[in-house]
mmCIF file of C-alpha atoms in Angstrom:
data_model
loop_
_atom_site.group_PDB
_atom_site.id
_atom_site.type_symbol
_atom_site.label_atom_id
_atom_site.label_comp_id
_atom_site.label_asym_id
_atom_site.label_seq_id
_atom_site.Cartn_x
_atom_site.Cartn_y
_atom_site.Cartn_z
ATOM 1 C CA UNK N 1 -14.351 10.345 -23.758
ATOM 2 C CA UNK N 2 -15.619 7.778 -21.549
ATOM 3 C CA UNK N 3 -14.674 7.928 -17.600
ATOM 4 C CA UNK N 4 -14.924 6.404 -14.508
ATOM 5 C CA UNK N 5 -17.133 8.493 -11.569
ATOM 6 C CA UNK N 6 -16.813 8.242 -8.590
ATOM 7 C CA UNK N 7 -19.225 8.913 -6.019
ATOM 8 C CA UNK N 8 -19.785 10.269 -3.147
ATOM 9 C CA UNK N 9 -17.091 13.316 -3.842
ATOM 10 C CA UNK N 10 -16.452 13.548 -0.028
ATOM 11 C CA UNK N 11 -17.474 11.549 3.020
ATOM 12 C CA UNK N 12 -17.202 12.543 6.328
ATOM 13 C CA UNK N 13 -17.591 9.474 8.717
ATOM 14 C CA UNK N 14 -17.432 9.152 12.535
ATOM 15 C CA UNK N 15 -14.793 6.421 13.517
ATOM 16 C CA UNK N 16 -16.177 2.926 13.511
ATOM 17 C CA UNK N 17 -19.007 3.692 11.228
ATOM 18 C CA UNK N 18 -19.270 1.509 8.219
ATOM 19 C CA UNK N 19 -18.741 3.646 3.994
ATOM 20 C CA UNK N 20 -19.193 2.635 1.166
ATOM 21 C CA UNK N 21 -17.539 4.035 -1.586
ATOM 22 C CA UNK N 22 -19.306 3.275 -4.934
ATOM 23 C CA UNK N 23 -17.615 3.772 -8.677
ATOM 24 C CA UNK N 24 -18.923 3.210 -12.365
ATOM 25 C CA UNK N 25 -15.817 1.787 -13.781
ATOM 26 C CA UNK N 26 -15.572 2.500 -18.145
ATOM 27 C CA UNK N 27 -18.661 0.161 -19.568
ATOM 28 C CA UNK N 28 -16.572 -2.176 -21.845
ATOM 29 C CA UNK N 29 -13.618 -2.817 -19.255
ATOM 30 C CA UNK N 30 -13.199 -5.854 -17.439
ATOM 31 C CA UNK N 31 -10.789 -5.016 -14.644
ATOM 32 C CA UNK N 32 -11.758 -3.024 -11.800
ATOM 33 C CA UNK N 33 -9.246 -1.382 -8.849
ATOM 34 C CA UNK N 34 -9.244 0.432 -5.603
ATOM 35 C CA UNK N 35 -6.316 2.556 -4.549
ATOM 36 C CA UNK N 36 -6.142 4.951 -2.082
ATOM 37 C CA UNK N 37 -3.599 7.911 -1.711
ATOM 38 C CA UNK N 38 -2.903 9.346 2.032
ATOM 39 C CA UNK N 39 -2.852 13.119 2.155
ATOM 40 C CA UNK N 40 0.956 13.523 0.818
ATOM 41 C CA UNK N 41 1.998 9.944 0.250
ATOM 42 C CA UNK N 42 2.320 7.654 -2.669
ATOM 43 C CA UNK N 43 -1.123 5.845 -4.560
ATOM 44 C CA UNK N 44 -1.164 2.470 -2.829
ATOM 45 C CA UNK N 45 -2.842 -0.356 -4.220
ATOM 46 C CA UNK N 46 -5.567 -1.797 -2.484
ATOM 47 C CA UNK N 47 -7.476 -4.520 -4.399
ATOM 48 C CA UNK N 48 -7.989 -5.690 -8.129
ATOM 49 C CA UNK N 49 -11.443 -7.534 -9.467
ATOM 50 C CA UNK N 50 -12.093 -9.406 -12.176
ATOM 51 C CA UNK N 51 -15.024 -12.326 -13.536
ATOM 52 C CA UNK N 52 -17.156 -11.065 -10.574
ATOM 53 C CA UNK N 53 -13.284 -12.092 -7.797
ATOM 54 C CA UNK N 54 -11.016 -10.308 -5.972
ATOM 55 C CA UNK N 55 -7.753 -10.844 -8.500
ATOM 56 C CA UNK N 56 -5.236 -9.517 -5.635
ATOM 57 C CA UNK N 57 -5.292 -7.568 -2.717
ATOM 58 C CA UNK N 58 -2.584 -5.838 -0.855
ATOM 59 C CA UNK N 59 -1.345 -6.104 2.952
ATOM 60 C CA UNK N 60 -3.822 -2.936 3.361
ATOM 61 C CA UNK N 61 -6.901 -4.534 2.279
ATOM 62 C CA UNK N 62 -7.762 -6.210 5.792
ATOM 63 C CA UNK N 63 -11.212 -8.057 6.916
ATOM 64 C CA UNK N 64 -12.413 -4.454 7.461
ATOM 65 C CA UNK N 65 -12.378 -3.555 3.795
ATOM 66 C CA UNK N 66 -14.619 -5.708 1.017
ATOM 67 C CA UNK N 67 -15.622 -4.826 -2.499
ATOM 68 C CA UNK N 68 -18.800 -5.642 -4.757
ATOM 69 C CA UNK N 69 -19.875 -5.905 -8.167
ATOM 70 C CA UNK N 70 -23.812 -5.377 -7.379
ATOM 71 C CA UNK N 71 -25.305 -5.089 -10.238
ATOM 72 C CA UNK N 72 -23.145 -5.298 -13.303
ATOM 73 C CA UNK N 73 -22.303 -1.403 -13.443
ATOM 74 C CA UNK N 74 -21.334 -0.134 -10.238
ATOM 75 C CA UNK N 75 -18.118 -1.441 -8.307
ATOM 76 C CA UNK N 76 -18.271 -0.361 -4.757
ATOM 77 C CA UNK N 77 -15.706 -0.562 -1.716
ATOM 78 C CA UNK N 78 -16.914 -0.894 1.610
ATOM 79 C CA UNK N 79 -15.060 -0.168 5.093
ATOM 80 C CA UNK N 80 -16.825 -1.815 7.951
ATOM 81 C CA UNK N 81 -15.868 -0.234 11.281
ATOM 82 C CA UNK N 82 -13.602 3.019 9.808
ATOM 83 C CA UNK N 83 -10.346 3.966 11.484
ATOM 84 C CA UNK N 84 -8.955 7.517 11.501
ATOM 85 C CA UNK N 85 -5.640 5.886 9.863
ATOM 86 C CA UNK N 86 -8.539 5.330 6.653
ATOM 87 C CA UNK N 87 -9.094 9.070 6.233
ATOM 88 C CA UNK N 88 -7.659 9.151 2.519
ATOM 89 C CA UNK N 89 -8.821 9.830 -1.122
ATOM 90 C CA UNK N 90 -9.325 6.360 -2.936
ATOM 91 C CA UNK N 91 -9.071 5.873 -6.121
ATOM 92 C CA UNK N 92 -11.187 3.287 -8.373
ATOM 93 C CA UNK N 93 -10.037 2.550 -11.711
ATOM 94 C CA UNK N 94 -10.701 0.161 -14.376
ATOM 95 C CA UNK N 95 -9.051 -1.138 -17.595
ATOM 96 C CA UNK N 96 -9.485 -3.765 -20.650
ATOM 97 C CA UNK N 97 -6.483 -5.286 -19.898
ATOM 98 C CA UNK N 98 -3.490 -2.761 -19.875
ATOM 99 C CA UNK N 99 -3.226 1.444 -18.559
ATOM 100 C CA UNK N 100 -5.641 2.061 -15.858
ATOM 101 C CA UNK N 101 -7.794 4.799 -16.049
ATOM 102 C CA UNK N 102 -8.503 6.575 -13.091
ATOM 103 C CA UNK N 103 -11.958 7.979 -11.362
ATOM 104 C CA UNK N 104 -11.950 11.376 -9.627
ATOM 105 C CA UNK N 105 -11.379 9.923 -6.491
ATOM 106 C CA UNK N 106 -13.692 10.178 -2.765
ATOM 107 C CA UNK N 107 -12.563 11.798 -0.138
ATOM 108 C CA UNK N 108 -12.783 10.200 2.992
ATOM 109 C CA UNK N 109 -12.171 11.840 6.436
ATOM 110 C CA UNK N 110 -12.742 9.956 9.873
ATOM 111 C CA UNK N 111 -13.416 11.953 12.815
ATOM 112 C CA UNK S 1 14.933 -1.429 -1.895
ATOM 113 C CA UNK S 2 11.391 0.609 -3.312
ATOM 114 C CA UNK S 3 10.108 -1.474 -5.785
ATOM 115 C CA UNK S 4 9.483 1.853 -8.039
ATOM 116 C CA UNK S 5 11.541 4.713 -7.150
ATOM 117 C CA UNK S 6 11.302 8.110 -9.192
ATOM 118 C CA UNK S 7 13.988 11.250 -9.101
ATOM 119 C CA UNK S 8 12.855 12.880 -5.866
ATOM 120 C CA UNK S 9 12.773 16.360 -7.373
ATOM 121 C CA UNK S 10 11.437 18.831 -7.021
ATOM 122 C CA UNK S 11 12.052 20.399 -10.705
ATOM 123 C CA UNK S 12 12.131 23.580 -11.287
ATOM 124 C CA UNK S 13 11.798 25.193 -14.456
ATOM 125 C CA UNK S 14 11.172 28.048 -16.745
ATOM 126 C CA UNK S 15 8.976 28.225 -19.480
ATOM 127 C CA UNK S 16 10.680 26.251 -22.842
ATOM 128 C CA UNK S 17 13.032 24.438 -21.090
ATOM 129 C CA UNK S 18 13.371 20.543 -21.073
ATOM 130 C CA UNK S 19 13.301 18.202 -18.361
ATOM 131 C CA UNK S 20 13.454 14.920 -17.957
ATOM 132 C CA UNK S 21 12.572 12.437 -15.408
ATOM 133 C CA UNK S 22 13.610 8.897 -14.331
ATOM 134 C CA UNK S 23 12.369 6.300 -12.701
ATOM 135 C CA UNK S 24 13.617 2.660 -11.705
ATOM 136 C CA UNK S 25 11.961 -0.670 -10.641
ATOM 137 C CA UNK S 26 13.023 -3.487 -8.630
ATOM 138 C CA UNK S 27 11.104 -6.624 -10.424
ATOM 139 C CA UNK S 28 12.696 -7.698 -13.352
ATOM 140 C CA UNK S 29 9.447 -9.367 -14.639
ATOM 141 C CA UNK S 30 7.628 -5.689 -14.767
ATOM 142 C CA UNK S 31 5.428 -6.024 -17.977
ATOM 143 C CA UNK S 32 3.486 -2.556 -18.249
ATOM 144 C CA UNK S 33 4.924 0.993 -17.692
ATOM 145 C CA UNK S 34 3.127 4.128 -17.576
ATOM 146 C CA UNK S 35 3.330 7.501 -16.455
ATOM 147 C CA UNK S 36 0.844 9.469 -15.047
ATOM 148 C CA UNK S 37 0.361 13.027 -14.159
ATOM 149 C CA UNK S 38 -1.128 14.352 -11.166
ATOM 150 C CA UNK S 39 -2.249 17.623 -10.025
ATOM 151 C CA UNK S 40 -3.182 18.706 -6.396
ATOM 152 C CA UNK S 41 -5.647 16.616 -4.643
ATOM 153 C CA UNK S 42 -6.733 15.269 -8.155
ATOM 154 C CA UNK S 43 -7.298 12.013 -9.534
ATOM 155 C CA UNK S 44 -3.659 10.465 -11.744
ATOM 156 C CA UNK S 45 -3.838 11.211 -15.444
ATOM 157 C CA UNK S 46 -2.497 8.902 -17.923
ATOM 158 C CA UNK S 47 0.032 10.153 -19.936
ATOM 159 C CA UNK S 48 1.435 7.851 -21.774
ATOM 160 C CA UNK S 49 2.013 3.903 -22.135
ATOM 161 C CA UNK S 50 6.117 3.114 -22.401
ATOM 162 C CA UNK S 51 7.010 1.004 -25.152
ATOM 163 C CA UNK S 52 10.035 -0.727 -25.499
ATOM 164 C CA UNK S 53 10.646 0.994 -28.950
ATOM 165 C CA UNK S 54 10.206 4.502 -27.049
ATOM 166 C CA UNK S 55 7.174 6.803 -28.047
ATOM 167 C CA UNK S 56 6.574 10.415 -28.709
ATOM 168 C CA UNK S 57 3.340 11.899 -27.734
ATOM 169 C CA UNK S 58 3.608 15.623 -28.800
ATOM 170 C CA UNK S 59 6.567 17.413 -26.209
ATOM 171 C CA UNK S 60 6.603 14.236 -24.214
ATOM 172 C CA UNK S 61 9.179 11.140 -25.195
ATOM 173 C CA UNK S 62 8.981 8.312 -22.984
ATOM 174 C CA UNK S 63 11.538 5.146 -23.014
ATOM 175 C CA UNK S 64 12.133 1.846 -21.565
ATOM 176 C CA UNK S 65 15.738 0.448 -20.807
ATOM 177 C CA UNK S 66 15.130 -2.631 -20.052
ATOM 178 C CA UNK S 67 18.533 -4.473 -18.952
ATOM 179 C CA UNK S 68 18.800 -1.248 -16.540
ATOM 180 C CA UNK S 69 15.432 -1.396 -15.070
ATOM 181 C CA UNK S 70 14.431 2.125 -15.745
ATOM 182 C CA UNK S 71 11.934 4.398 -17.690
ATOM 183 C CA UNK S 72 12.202 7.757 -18.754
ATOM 184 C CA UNK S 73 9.739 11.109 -19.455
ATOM 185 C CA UNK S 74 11.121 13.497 -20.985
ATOM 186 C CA UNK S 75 9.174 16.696 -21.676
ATOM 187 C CA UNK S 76 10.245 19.487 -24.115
ATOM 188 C CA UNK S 77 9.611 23.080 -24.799
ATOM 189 C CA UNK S 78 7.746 23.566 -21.053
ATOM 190 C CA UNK S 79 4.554 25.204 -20.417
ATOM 191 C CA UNK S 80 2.930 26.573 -17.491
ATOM 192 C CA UNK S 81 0.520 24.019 -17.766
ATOM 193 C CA UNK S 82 2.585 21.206 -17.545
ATOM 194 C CA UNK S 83 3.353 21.868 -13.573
ATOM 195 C CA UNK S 84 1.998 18.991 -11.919
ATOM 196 C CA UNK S 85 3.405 15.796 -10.405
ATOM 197 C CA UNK S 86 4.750 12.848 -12.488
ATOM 198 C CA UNK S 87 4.113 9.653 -11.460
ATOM 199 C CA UNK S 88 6.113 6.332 -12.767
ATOM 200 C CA UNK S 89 3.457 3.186 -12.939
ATOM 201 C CA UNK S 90 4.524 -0.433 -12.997
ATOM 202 C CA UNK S 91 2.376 -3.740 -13.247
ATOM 203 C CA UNK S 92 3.831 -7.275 -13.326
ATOM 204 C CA UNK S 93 0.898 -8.588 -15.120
ATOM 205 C CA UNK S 94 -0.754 -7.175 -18.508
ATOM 206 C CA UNK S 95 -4.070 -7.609 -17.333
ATOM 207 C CA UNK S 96 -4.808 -7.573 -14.187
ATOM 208 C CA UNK S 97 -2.024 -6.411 -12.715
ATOM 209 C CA UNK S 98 -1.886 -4.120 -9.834
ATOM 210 C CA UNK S 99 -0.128 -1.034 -10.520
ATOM 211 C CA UNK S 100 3.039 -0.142 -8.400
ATOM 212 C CA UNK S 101 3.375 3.878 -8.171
ATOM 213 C CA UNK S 102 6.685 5.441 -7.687
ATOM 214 C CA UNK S 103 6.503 8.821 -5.094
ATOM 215 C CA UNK S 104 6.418 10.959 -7.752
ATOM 216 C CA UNK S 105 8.214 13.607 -9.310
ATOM 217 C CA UNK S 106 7.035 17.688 -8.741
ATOM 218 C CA UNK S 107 7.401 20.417 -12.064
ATOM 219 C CA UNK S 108 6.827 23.805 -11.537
ATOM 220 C CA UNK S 109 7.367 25.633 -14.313
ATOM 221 C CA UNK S 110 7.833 29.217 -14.014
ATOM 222 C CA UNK S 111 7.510 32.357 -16.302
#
């Protein structure tokens, strides 16, 4: 069954340094996510993409935080100067258009 | 008010029991439904889409009331396996929506 992977697994980042979190959404799906999920808290929606634009973005999704379609495969989220308050797992996911199917997630801890 | 809000649980359970859950959404407009599962520190699942008709996937009936804003799980004959948590998904948008996640809902089911 085709899936969306996630990588790096885990990233451990000193504060203000810049991540990038990359994902291979499903091949044939158009719509591509980030959410991210605080240790204990709810998934919160970050940002949707679609035709090569950001579709919607939440309150979260400041001037620190862009995404990118590079290269036609990979979907990747990028955090310019990292906060500890972004210490998280995030989520990409992608769909053709209705359920979302979810990647395995990075970890991201800011020290 | 949350715009999805779930049974705050948690549910516990013995093996071949049923339990269901509920969850309830603010937006009138909602489109999509879905629940998820989710085990610890892991990626969400899907589980099953929500149809207005109501569908049956194996043990697990899900249904859509409509005029009273809420969707259902409902999961029969229990296994070990199914402890995890339960999350209720809502997009306003059949493409590409963002998803709203509820909190959750926590099984254990015991022996």
């Amino acid at each position: 069954e085709p899936e969306v992977t996630q990588t790096p697994s885990h990233q451990v980042t000193q504060m203000g340094q810049e991540v990038i979190l990359r994902c291979v959404p499903i091949s044939n799906h158009l719509y591509f996510y980030w959410y991210r999920q605080i240790l204990g808290q709810k998934v919160e929606f970050l940002v949707s993409f679609y035709n090569n634009e950001i579709s919607e973005k939440s309150e979260i999704f400041d001037d620190q935080f862009s995404v990118e379609r590079p290269d036609g495969s990979n979907f990747t989220l990028k955090i310019r100067s990292t906060k500890l308050e972004d210490s998280a797992m995030y989520f990409c996911a992608s769909s053709e258009g209705g359920a979302q199917h979810f990647g395995d997630g990075t970890r991201l801890s800011i020290l | 008010r949350k715009e999805v809000e779930q049974d705050p649980g948690p549910f516990n359970v013995p093996e071949g029991a049923t339990v269901a859950f509920n969850c309830t959404y603010s937006n009138s407009a909602s489109q999509s439904f879905f629940w998820y599962r989710q085990d610890c520190r892991k990626e969400p699942k899907l589980l099953m889409s929500v149809y207005s008709s109501g569908n049956e996937d194996g043990r697990f009936t899900a249904q859509l009331n409509r005029a009273s804003q809420y969707i259902s799980l409902l999961i029969r004959d229990s296994k070990l396996s199914d402890s995890a948590t339960y999350l209720c998904a809502v997009t306003f948008n059949t493409n590409a929506g963002k998803s709203t996640f509820g909190d959750g809902t926590t099984l254990t089911v015991k022996p």
